[in-house]
Tab-separated table of C-alpha atoms and ligand atoms in Angstrom:
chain	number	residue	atom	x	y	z
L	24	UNK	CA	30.486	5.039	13.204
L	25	UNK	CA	30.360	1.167	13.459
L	26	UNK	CA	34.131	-0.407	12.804
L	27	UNK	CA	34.950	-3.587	12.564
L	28	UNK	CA	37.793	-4.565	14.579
L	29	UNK	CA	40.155	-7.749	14.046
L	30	UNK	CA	39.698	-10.885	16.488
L	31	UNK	CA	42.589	-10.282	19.297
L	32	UNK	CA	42.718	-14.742	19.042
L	33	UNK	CA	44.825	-14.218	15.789
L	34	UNK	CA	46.620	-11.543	17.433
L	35	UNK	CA	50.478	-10.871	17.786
L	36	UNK	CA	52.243	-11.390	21.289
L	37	UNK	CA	54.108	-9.751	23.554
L	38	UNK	CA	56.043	-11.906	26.176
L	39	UNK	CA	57.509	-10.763	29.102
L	40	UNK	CA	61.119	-11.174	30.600
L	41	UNK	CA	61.217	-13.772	33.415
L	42	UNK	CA	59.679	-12.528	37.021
L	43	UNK	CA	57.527	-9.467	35.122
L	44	UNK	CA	54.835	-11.466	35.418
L	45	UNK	CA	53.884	-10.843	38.616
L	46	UNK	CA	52.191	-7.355	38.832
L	47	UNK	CA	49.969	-8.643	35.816
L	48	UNK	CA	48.811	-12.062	37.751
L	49	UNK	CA	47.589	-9.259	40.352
L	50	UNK	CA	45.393	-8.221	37.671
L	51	UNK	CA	47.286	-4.477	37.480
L	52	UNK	CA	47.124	-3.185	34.016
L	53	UNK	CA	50.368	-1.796	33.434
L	54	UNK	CA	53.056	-3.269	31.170
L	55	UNK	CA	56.058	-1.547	31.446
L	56	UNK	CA	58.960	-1.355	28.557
L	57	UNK	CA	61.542	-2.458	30.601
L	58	UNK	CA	59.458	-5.817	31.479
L	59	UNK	CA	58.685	-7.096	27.474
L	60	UNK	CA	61.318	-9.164	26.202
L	61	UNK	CA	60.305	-9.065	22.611
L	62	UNK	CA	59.358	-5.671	21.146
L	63	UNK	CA	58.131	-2.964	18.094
L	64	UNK	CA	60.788	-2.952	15.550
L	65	UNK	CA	63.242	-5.159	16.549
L	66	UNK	CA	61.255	-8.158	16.677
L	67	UNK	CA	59.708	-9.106	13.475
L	68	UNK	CA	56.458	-10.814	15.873
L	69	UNK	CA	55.611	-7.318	16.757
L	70	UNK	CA	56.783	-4.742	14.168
L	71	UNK	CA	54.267	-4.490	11.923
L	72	UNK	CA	51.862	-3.705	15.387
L	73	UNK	CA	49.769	-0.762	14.869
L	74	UNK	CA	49.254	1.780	17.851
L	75	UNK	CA	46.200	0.957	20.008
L	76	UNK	CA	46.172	-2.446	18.194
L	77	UNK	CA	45.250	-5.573	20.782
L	78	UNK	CA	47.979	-7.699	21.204
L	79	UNK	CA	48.243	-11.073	23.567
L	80	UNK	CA	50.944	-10.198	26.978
L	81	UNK	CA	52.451	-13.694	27.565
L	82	UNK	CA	54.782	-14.677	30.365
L	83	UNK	CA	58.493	-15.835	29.684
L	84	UNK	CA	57.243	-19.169	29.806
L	85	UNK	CA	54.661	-18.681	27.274
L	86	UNK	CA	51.299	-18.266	29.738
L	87	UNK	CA	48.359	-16.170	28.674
L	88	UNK	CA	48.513	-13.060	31.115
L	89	UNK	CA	45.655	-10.173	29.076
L	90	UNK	CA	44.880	-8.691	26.136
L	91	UNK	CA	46.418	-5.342	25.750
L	92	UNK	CA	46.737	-2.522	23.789
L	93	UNK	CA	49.895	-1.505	22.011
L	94	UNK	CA	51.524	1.505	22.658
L	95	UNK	CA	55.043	1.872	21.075
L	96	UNK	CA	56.053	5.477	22.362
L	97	UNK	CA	55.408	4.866	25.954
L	98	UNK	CA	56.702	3.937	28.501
L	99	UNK	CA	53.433	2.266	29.794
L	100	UNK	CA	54.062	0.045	26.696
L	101	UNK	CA	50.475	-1.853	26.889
L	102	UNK	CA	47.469	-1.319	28.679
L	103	UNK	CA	45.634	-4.178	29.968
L	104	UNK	CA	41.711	-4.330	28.645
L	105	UNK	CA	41.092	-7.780	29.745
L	106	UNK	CA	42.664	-10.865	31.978
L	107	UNK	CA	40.582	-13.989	30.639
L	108	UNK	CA	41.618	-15.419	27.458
L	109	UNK	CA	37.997	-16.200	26.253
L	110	UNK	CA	37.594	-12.459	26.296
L	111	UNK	CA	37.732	-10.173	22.538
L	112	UNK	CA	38.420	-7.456	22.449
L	113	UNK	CA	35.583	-6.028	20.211
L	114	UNK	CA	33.123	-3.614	20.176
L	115	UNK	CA	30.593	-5.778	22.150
L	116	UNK	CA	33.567	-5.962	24.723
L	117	UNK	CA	33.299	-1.895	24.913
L	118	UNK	CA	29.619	-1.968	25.016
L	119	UNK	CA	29.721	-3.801	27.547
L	120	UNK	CA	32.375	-2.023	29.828
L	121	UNK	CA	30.585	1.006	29.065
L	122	UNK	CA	27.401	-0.763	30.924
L	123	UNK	CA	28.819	-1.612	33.802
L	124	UNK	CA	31.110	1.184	34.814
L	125	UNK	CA	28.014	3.242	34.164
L	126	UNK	CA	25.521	1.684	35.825
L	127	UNK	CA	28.172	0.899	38.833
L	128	UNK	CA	27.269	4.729	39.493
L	129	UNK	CA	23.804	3.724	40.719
L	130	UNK	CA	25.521	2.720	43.757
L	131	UNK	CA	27.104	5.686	44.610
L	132	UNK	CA	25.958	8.707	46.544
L	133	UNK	CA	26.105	11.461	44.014
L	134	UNK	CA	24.245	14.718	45.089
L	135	UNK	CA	24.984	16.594	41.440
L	136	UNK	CA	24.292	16.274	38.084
L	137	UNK	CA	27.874	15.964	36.771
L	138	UNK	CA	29.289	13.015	37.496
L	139	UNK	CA	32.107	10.873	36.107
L	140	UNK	CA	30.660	7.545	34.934
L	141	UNK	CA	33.870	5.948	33.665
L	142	UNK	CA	37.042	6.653	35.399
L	143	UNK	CA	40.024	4.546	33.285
L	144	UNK	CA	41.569	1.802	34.741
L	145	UNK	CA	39.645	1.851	38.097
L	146	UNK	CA	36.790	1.469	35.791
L	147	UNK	CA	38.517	-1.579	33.301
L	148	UNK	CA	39.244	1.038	30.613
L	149	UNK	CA	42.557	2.340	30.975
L	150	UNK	CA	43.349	5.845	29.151
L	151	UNK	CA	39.358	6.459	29.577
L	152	UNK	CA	37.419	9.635	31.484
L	153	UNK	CA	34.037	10.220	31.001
L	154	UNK	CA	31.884	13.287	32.456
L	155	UNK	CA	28.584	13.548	32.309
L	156	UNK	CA	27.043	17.451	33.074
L	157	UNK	CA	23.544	17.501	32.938
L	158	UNK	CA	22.825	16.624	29.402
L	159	UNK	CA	26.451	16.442	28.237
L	160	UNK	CA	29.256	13.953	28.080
L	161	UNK	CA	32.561	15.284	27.816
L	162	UNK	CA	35.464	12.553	27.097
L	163	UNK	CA	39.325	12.158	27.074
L	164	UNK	CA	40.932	9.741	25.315
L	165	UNK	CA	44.910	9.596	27.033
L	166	UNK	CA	45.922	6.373	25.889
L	167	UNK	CA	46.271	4.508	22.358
L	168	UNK	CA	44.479	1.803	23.234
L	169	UNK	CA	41.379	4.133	23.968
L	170	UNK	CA	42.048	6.279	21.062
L	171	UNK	CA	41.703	3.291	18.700
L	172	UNK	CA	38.594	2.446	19.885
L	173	UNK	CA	37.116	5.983	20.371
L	174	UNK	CA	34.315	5.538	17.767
L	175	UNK	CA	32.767	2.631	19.114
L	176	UNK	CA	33.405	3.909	22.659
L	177	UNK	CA	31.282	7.498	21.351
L	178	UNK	CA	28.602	4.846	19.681
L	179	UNK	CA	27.720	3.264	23.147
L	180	UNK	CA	28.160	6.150	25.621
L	181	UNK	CA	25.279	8.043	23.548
L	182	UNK	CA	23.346	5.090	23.268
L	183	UNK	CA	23.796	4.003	27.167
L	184	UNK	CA	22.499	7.226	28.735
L	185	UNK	CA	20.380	8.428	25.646
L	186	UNK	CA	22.275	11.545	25.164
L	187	UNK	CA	23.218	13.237	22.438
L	188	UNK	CA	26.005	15.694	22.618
L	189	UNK	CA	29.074	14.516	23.638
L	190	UNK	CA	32.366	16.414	24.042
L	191	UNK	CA	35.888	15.613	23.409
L	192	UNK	CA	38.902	17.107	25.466
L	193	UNK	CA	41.546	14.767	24.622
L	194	UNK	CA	44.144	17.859	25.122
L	195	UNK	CA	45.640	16.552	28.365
L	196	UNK	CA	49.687	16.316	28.515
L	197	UNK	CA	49.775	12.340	29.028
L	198	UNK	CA	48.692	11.867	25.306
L	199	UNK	CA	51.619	13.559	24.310
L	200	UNK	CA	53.606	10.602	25.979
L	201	UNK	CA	51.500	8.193	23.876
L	202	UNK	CA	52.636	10.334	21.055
L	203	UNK	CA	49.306	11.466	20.233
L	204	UNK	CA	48.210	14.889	18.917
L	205	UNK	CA	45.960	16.979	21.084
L	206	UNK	CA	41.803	16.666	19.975
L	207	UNK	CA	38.937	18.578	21.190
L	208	UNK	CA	35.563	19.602	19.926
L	209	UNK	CA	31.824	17.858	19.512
L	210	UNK	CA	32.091	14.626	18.488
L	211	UNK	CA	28.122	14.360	18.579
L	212	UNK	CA	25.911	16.869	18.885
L	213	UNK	CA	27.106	20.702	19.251
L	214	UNK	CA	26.068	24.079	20.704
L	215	UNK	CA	27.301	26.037	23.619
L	216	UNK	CA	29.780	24.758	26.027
L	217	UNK	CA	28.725	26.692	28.559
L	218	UNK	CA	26.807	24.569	30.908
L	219	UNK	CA	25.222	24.521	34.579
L	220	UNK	CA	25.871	22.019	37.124
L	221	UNK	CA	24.011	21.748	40.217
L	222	UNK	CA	26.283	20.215	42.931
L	223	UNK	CA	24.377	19.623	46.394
L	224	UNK	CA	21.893	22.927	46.572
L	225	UNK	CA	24.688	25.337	44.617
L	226	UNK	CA	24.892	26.276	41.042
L	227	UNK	CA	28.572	26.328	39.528
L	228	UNK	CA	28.841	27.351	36.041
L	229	UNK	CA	31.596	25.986	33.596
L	230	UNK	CA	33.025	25.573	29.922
L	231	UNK	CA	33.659	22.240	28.891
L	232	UNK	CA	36.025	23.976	25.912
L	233	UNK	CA	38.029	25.922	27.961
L	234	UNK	CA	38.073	24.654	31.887
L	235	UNK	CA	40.473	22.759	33.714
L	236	UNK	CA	40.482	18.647	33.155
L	237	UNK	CA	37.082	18.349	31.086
L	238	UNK	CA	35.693	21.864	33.281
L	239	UNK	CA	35.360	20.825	36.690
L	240	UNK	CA	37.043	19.443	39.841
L	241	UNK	CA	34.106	16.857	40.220
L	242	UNK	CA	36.405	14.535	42.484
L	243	UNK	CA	36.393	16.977	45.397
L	244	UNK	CA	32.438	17.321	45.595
L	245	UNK	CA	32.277	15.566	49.071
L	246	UNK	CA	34.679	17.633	50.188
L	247	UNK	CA	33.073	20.724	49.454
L	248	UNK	CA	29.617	19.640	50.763
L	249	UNK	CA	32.378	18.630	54.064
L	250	UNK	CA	33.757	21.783	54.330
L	251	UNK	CA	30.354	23.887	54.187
L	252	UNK	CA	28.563	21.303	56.868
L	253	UNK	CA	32.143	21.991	59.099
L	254	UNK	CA	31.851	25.733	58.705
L	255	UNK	CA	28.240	25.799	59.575
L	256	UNK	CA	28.521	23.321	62.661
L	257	UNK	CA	31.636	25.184	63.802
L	258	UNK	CA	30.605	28.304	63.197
L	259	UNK	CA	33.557	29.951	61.350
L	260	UNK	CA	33.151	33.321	60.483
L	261	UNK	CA	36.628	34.024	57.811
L	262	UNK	CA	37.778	31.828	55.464
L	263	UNK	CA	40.700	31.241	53.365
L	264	UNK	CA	40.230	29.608	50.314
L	265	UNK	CA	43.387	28.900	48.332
L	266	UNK	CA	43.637	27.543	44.508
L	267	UNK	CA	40.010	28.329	44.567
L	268	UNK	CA	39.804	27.556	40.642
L	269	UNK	CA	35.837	28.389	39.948
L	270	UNK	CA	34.797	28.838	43.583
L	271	UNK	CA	33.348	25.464	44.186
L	272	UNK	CA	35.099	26.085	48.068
L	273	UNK	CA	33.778	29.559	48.405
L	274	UNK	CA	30.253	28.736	47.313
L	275	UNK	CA	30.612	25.627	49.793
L	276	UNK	CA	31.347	28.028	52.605
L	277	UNK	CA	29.202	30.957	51.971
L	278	UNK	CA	26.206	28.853	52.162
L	279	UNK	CA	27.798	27.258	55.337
L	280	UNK	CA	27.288	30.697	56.975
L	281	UNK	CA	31.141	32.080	56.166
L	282	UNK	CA	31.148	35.735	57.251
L	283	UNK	CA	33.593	36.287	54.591
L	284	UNK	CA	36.015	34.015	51.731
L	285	UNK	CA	39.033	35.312	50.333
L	286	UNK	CA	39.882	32.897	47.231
L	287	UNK	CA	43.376	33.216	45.510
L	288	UNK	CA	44.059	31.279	42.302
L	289	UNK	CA	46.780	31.903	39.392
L	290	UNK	CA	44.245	31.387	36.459
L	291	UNK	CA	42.437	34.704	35.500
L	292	UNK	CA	39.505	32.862	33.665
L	293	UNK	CA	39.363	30.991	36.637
L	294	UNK	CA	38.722	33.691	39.674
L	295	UNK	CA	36.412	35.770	36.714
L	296	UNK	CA	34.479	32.643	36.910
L	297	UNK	CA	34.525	32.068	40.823
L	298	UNK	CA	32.905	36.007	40.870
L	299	UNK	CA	30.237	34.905	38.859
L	300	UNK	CA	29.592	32.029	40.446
L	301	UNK	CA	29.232	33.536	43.981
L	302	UNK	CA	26.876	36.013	42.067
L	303	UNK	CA	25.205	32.976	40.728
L	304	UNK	CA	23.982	32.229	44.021
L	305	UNK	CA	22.453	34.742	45.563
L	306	UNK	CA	25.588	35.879	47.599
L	307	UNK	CA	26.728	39.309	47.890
L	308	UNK	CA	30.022	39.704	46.744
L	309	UNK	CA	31.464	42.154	49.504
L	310	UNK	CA	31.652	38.834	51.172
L	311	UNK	CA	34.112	37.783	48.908
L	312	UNK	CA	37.785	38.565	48.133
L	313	UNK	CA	38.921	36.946	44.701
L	314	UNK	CA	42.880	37.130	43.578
L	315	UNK	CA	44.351	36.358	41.031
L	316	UNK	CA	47.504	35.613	42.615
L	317	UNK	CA	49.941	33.030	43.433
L	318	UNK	CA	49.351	30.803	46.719
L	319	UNK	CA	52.936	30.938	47.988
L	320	UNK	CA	53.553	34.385	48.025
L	321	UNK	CA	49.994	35.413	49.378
L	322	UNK	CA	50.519	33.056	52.187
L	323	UNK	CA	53.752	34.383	53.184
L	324	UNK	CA	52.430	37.853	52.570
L	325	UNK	CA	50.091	37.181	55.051
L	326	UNK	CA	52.319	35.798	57.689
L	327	UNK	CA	53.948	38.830	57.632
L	328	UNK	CA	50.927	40.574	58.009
L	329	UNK	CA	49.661	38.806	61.312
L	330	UNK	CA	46.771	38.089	59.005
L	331	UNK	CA	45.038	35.033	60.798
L	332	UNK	CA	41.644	33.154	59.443
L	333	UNK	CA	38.875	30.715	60.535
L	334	UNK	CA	39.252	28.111	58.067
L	335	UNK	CA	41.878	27.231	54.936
L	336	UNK	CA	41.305	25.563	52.572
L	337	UNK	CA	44.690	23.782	50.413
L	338	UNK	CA	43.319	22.367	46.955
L	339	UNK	CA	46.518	22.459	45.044
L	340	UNK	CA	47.273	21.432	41.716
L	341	UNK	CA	49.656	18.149	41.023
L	342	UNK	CA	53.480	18.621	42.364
L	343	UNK	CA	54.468	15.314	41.978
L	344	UNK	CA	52.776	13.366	39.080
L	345	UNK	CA	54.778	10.302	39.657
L	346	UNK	CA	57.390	9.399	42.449
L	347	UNK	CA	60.286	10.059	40.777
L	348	UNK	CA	59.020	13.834	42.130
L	349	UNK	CA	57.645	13.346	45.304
L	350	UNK	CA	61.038	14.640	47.290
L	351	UNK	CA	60.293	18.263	46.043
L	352	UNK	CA	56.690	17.936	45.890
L	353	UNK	CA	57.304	17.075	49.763
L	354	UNK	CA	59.222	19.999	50.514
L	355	UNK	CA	56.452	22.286	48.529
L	356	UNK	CA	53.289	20.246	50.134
L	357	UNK	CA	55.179	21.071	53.414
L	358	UNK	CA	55.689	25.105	53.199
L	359	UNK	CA	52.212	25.525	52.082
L	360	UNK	CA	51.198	23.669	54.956
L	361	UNK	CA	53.453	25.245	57.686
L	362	UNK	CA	51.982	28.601	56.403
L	363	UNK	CA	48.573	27.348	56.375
L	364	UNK	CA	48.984	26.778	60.204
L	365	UNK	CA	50.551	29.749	61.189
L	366	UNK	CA	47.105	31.286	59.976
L	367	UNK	CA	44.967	29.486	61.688
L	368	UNK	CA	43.117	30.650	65.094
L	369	UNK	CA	43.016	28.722	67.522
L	370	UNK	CA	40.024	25.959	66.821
L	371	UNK	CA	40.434	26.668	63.685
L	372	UNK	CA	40.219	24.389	60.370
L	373	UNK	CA	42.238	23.139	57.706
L	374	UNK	CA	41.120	21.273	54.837
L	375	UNK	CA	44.605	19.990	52.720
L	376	UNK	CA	44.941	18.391	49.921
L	377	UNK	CA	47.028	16.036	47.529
L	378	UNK	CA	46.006	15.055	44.470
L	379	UNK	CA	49.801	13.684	43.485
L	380	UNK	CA	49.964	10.124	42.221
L	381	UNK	CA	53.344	10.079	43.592
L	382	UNK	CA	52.574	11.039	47.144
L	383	UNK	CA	50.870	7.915	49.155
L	384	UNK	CA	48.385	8.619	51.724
L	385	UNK	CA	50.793	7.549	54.380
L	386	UNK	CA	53.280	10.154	53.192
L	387	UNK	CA	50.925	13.144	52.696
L	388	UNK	CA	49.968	12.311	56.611
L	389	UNK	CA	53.777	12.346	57.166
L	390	UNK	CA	54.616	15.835	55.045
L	391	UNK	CA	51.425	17.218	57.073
L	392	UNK	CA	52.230	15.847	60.583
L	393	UNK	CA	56.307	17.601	59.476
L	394	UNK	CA	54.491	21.004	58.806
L	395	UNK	CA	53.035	21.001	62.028
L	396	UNK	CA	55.965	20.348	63.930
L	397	UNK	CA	57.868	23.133	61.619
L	398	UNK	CA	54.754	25.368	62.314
L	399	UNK	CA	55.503	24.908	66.162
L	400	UNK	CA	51.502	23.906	65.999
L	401	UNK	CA	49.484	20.883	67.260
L	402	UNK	CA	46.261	19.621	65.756
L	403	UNK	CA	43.705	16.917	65.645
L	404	UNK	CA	43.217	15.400	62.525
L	405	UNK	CA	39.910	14.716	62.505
L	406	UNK	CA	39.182	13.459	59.117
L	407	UNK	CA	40.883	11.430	55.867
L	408	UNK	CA	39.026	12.499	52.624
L	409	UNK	CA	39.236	10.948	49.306
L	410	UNK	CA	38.027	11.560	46.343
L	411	UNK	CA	34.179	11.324	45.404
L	412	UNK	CA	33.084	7.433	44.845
L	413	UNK	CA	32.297	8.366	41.047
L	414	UNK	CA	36.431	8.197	41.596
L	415	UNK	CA	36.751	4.893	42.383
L	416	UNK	CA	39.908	3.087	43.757
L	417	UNK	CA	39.702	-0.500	43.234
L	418	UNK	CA	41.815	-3.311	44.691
L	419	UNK	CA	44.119	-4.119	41.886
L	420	UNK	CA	44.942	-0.669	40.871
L	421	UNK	CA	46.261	1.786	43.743
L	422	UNK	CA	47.324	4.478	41.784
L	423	UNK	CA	43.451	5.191	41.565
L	424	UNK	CA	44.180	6.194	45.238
L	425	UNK	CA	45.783	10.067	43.620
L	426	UNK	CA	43.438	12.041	45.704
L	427	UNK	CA	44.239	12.601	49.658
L	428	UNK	CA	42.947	14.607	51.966
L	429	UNK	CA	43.159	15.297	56.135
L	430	UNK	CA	41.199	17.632	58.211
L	431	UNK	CA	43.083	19.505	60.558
L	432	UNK	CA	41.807	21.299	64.111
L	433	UNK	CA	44.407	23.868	65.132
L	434	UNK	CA	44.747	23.205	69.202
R	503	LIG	N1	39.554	23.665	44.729
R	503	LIG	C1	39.195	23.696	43.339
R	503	LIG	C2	40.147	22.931	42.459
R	503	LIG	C3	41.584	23.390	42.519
R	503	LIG	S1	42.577	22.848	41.193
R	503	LIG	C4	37.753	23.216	43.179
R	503	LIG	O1	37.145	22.733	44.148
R	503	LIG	O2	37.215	23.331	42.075
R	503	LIG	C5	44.048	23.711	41.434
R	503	LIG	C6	44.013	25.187	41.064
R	503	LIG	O3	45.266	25.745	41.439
R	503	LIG	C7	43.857	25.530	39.592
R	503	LIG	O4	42.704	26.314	39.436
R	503	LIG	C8	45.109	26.349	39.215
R	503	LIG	O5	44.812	27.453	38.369
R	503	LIG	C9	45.566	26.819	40.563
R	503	LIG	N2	47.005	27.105	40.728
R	503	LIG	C10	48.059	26.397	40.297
R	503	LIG	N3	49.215	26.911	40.756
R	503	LIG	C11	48.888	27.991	41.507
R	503	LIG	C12	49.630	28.933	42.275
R	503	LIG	N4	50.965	28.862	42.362
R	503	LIG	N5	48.964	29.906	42.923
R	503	LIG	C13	47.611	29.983	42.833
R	503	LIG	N6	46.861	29.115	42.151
R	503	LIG	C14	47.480	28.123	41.502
């Protein structure tokens, strides 16, 4: 699938309006449209610029800031792949990201056999995921600059970890912003895509085709393994577990000793999937409650009900994906909070969750702390918890900070 790419040295420019520098001498990727100055079809430098194609981001006074790739429908209008002018942008430039961000994971404390081994631009790749389950790589391409490049990127993931089936769920909604079609399906290899991961000592079945992100929450696997040591040191007998998705939470606390989880989700497929994967391991399922229902509702329903529990767990899906809607992500982060407290016991635990880009750590502690307070409820927040280290943040990117999590004793 070899391609042979053109050298980025010849390469068109694009320079940036005086000041927009700045963000890009901090070595964050991100161009944004409002900062070029010269631009796609109205400049005749850059309108013959192909999408994906590596173009040269200069400052208003002409000096070399990265090599980036071109995306004219965005509003992320180039993505930086490298800051040092000596760099192409070829494929030995990919094989070679592909090494490191990989082997990187050899420093990490992974207890499972899926694992992501490149995670975009915390990882130098921007619009780049990577999952590896057990014998299976499963990729999404979100950006043009990624797209453009897929075949050489497919080339040296196989080779790298000697696989040879490798997935392709390039169907989430940011590629629709790049104004790129939706792609899935084997791009090496084939067969099921049904597949077993083994995450600490539990076994969690998933589909690759059909599950959330590319089949599996894989950022919150400390947190489960968390949440089963706290229920088995604390002792907590019934446990809440809302937007359970495939059970990882309910597996997590049955083997922690949980007398009994009730696990509400919206997705049908998804609570089928949390039965059998309670089933899966050896736990009998009149410990169990799974709904298919909506969080909101269920936790007002139980208000009402006087219904209190041991331990919650809040795993929610995105409200705000950027800032612009963090003020009514705040107010929804808040309510399911308040709730959440209300049905606690005494000494008992919450585990809550954000994994909004637009919400900051700070914030989420804030919107917490203000549900609390509404709840008429004090707690010790004993714990902050991130996302798994196969998640990386880095220092010149914070948005790889999306994932937040506090855990809460009820006083
Ligand atoms: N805790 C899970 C991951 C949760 S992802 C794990 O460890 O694997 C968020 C989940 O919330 C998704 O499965 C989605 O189907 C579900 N969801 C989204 N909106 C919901 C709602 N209003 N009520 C219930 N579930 C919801």
């Amino acid at each position: 699938m070899r391609r042979v790419y053109r050298d980025n040295r010849a390469m068109k420019s694009l320079q940036l309006k005086p000041g927009k520098e700045k963000s890009l001498l901090r070595r964050h990727p991100w161009v944004f449209d409002g900062a070029v100055a010269t631009d796609g079809a109205t400049d005749s430098a850059t309108r013959d610029l192909v999408a994906g194609e590596t173009v040269r981001i200069d400052s208003a006074s002409g000096q070399f800031l990265g090599w980036a790739a071109y995306s004219p429908q965005s509003k992320i209008r180039a993505r930086v792949w490298n800051f040092d002018e000596a760099q192409r942008i070829d494929a030995s430039f990919f094989i070679a990201a592909c090494a490191r961000s990989i082997s990187a994971r050899g420093l990490f404390d992974i207890q499972s056999n899926g694992l992501r081994l490149i995670h975009g631009e915390s990882d130098g790749l921007p619009g780049l995921v990577v999952d590896r389950y057990g014998d299976t790589l499963v990729a999404q391409f979100s950006s043009c600059g990624s797209e453009r490049f897929k075949a050489v990127i497919v080339d040296a993931l196989l080779e790298q970890t000697g696989l040879t089936r490798l997935y392709e769920r390039s169907d989430a909604s940011v590629r629709a912003l790049e104004g790129l079609p939706e792609a899935t399906g084997w791009l090496a290899g084939s067969g099921s895509t049904e597949l077993m991961l083994t995450e600490h000592d539990w076994k969690l079945s998933l589909d690759i085709a059909e599950g959330h992100k590319t089949g599996f929450y894989l950022d919150q696997r400390d947190s489960r393994h968390k949440f089963s040591h706290t229920v088995r040191r604390m002792g907590l007998r019934r446990v809440l577990n809302c937007y359970s998705y495939t059970g990882g939470f309910a597996v997590a606390a049955l083997s922690g000793g949980a007398e009994h989880v009730t696990s509400i989700d919206s997705s049908g497929p998804a609570i089928e999937r949390a039965i059998a994967n309670v089933a899966l391991n050896g736990f009998d399922a009149l410990r169990t409650t799974m709904l298919d229902a909506d969080v909101n509702a269920s936790l007002r329903q139980y208000v009402k009900d006087g219904a209190t529990f041991d331990a919650i767990v809040l795993d929610p899906p995105k409200f705000a994906p950027t800032a612009h809607h963090a003020d009514r992500a705040a107010r929804a982060y808040k309510d399911i909070n308040r709730l959440a407290l209300m049905l606690l016991e005494p000494g008992g635990v919450l585990f809550t969750y954000s994994c909004s880009g637009g919400i900051s750590a700070d914030l989420f502690h804030k919107i917490v702390a203000g549900a609390g307070i509404d709840a008429g409820v004090d707690a010790y927040i004993t714990e902050r918890m991130g996302g798994a280290p196969d998640h990386p943040m880095t220092v010149n990117f914070p948005e790889g900070e999306y994932l937040k999590g506090l855990v809460l004793i009820k006083k």
